[in-house]
mmCIF file of C-alpha atoms in Angstrom:
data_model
loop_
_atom_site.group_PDB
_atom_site.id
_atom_site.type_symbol
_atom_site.label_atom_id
_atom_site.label_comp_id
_atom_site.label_asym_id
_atom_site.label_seq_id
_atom_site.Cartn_x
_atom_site.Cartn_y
_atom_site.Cartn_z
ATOM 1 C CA UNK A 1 -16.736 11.781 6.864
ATOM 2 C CA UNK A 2 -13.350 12.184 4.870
ATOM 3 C CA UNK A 3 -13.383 13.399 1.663
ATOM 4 C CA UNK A 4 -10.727 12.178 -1.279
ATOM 5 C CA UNK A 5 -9.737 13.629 -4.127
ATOM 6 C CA UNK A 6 -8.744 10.903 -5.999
ATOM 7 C CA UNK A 7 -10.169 7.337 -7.127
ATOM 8 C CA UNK A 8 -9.545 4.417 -4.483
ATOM 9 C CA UNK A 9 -9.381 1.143 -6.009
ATOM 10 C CA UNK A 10 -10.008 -1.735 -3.299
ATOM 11 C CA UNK A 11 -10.181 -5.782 -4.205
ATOM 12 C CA UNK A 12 -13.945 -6.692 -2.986
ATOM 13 C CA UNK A 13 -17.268 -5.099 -1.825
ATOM 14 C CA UNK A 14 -16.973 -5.576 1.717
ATOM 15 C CA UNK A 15 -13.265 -3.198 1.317
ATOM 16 C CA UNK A 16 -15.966 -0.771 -0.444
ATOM 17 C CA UNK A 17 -18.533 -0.855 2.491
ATOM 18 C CA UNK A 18 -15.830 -0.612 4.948
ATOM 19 C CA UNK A 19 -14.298 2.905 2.749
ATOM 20 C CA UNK A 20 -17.985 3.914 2.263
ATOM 21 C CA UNK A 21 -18.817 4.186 6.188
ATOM 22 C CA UNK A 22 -16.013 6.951 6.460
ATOM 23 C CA UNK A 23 -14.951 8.227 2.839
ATOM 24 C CA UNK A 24 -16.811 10.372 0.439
ATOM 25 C CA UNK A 25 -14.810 9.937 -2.961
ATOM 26 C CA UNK A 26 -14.913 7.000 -5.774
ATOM 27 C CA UNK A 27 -14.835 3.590 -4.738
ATOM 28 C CA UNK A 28 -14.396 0.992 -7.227
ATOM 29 C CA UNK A 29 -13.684 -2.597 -6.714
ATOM 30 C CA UNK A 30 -11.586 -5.023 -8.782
ATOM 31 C CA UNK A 31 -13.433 -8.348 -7.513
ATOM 32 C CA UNK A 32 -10.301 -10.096 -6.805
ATOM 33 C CA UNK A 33 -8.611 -11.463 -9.989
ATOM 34 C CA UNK A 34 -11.462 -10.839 -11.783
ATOM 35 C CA UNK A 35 -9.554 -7.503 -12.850
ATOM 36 C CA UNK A 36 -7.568 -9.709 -15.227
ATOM 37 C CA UNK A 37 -10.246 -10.494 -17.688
ATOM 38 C CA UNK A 38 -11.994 -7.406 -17.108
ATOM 39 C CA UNK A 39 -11.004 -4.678 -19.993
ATOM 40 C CA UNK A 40 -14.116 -2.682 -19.529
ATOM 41 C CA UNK A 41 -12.754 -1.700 -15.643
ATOM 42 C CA UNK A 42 -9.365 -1.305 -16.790
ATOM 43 C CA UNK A 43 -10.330 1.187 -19.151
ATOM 44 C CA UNK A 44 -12.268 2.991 -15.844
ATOM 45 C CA UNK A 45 -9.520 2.772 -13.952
ATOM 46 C CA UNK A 46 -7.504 4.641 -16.339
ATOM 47 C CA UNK A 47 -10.516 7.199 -17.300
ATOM 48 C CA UNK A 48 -10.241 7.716 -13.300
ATOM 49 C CA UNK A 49 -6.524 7.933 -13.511
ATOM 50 C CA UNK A 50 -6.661 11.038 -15.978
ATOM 51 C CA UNK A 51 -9.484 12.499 -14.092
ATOM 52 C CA UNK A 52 -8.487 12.927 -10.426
ATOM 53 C CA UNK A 53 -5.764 10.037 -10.320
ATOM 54 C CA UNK A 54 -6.182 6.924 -8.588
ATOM 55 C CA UNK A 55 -4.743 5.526 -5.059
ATOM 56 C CA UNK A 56 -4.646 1.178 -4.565
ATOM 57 C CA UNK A 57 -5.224 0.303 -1.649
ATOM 58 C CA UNK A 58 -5.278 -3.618 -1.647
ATOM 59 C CA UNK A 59 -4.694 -6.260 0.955
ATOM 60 C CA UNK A 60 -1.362 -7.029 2.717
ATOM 61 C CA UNK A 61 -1.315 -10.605 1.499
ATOM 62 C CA UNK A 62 0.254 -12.323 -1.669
ATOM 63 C CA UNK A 63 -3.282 -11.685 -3.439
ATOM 64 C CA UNK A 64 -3.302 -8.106 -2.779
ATOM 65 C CA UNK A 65 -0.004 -7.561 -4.556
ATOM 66 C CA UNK A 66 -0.361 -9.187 -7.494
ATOM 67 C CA UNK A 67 -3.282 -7.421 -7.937
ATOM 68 C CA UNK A 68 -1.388 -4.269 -7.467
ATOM 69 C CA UNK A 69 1.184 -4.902 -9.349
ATOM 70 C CA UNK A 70 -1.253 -5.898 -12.467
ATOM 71 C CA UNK A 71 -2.789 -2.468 -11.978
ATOM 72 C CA UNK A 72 0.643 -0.970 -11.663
ATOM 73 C CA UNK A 73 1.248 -2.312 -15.770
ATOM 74 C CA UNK A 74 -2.199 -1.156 -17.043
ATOM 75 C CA UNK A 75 -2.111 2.934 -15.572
ATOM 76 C CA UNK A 76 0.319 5.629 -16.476
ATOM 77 C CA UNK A 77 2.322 5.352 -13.351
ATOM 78 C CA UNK A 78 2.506 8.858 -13.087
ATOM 79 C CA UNK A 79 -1.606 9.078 -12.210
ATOM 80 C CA UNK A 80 -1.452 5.998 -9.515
ATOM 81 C CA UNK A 81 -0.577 6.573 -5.689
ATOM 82 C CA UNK A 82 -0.120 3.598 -3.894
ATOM 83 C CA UNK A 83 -1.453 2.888 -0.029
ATOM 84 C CA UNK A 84 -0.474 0.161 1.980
ATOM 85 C CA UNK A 85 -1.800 -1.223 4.962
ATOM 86 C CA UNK A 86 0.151 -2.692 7.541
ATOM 87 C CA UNK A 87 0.378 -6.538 8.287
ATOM 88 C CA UNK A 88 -1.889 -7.391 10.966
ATOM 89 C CA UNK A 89 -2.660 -10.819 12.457
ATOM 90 C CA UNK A 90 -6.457 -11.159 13.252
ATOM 91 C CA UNK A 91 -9.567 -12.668 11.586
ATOM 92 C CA UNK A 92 -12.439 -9.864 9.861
ATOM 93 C CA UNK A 93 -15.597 -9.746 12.176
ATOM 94 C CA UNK A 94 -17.838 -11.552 9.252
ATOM 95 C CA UNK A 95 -15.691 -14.453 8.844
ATOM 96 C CA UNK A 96 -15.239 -17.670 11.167
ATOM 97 C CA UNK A 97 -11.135 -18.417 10.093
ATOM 98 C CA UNK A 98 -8.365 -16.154 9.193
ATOM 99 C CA UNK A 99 -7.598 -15.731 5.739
ATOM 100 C CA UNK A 100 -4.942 -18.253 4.550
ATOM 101 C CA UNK A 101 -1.975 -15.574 5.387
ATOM 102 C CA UNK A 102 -4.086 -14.758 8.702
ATOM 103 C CA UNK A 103 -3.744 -11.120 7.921
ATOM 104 C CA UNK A 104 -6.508 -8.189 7.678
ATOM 105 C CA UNK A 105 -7.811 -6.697 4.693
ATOM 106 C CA UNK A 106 -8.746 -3.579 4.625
ATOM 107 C CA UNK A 107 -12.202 -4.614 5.375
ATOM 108 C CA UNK A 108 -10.669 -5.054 8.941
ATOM 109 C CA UNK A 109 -8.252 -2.140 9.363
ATOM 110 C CA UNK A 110 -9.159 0.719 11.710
ATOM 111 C CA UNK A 111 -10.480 3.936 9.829
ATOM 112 C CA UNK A 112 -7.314 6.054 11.050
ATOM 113 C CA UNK A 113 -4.904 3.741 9.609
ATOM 114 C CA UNK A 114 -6.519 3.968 6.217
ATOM 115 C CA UNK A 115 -6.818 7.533 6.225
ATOM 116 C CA UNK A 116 -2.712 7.457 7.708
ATOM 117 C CA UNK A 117 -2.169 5.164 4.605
ATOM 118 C CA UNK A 118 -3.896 7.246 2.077
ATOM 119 C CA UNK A 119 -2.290 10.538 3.204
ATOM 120 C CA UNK A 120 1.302 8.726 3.065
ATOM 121 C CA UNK A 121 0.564 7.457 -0.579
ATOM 122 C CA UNK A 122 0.180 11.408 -1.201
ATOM 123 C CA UNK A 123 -3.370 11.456 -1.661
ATOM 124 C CA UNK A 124 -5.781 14.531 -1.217
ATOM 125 C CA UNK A 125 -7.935 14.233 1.739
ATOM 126 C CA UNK A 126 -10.121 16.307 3.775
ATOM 127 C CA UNK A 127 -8.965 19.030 0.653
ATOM 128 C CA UNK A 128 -5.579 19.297 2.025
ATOM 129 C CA UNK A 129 -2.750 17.780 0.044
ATOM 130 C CA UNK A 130 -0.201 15.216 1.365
ATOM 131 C CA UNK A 131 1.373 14.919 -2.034
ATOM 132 C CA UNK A 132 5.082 14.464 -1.237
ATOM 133 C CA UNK A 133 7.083 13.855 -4.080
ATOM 134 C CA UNK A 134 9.606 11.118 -4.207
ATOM 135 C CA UNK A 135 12.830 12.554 -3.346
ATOM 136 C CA UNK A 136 14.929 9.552 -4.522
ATOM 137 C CA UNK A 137 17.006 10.162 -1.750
ATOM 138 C CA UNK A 138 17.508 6.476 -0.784
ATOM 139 C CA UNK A 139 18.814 3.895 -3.201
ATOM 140 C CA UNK A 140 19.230 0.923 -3.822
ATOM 141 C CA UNK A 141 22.474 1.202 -2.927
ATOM 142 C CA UNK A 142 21.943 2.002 0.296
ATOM 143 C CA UNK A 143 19.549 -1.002 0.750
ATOM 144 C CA UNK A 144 22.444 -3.374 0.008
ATOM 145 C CA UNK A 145 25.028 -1.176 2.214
ATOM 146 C CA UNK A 146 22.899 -1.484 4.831
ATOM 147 C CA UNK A 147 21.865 -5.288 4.750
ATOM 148 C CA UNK A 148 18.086 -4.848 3.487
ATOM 149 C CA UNK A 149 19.047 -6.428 0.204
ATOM 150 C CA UNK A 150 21.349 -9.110 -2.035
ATOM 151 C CA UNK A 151 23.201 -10.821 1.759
ATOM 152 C CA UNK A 152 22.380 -12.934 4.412
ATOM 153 C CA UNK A 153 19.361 -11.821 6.749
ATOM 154 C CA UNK A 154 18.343 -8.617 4.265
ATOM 155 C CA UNK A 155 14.611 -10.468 3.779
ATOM 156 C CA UNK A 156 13.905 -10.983 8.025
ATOM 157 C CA UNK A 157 15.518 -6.931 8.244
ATOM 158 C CA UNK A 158 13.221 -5.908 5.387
ATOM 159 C CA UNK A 159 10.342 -7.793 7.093
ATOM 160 C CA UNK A 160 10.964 -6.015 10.376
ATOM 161 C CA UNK A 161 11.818 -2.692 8.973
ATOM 162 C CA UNK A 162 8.385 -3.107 6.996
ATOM 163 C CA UNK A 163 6.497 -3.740 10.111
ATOM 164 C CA UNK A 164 8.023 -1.003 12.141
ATOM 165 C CA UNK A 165 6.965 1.859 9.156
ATOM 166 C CA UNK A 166 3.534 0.113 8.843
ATOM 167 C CA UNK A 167 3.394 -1.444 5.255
ATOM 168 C CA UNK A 168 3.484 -5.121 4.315
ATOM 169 C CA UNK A 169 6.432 -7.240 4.734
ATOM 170 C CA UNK A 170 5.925 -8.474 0.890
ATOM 171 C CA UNK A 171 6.987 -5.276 -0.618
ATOM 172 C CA UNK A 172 9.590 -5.849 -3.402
ATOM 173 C CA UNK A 173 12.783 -3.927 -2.837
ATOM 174 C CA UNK A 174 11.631 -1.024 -5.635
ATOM 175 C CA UNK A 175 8.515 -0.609 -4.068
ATOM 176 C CA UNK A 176 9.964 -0.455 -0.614
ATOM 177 C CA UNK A 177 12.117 1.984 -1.728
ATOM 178 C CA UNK A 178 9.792 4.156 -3.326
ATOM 179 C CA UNK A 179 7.513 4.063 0.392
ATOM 180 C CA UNK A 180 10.790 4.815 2.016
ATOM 181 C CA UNK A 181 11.899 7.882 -0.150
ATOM 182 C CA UNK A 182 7.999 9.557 0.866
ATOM 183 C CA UNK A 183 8.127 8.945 4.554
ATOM 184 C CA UNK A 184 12.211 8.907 5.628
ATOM 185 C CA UNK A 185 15.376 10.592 4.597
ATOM 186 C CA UNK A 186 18.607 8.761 4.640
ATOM 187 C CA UNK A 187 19.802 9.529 7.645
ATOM 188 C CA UNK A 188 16.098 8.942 9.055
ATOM 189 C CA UNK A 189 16.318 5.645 7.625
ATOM 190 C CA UNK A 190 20.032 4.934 9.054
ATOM 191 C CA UNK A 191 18.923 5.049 12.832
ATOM 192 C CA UNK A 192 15.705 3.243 11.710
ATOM 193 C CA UNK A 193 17.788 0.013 10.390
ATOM 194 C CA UNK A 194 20.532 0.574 13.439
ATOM 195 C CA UNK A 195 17.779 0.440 15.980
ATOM 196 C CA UNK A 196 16.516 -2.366 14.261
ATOM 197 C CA UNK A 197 19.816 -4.483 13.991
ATOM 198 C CA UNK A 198 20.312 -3.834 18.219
ATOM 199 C CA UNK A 199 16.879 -5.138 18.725
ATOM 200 C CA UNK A 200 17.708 -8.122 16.689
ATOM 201 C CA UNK A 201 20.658 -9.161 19.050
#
């Protein structure tokens, strides 16, 4: 069993059962877009924020990142850590058809890809601190220079860029860059993109 430090914030109750089996810590669910109308959670979620500090960890698809990116405008942005899981074709055991994307939740991730996810976002697990602070090293200048954003083919080398460091292929540019500045360096990132321009050909 893993501990966490801080609050994980999942969409749905079978996300929570699947955290639960392998992480002690605070689980609280959303319920989907239920979050929206919900004020009395919102205010939780930021009582958790100044507590311990939260992590969201939501689905892949479209869903999951509006949901995120709701959260995202209600918490001081300073408190939330964000973990993303990577896009993965498949179906969840308790369910007879893909979802519409035909990508796992978390319900359906592996337990040592969450726990990779959580200690990228920076999170505190097992007692030991991943927190890496952004080191703004990357910008969005280098994006454009080198063809992940604003020309021709930037959102198929995005998509397979996002694939080969694990998070989903939806990411805006800002929040790919923020994943980017905790996990690569520029030069890191260079060889990354060149590698996957050859591959490409």
């Amino acid at each position: 069993m893993h501990r966490i430090k801080e609050a994980v914030i999942v969409e749905g109750i079978y996300d929570k059962n699947k955290l639960e089996s392998f992480l002690d810590g605070v689980i609280l669910t959303t319920h989907g877009f239920a979050v929206y109308k919900n004020e009395d959670f919102v205010k939780m979620m930021q009582k958790m924020a100044d507590r311990s500090g939260i992590v969201i960890l939501t689905d892949s698809d479209s869903a999951g990142i509006r949901i995120r990116n709701f959260i995202k405008q209600k918490v001081d942005p300073d408190k939330v850590k964000h973990a993303y899981i990577p896009d993965i074709e498949g179906t969840e055991k308790r369910k007879r058809r893909p979802s519409a994307e035909g990508l796992l939740g978390v319900e359906g991730m592996d337990e040592d890809i969450i726990i990779k996810a959580l200690r990228d976002a920076g999170c505190t697990v097992d007692d030991v601190s991943s927190d890496i602070s952004v080191n703004d090293n990357i910008t969005k200048t280098d994006l454009y220079m080198l063809g992940l954003s604003g020309g021709k083919g930037a959102r198929q080398l995005r998509e397979r860029l996002a694939r080969e460091i694990g998070v989903p292929a939806k990411l805006s540019s800002n929040m790919l860059l923020e994943v980017l500045n905790r996990i690569v360096d520029r030069e890191e990132l260079v060889e990354l993109v060149q590698k996957i321009k050859a591959d490409m050909l």
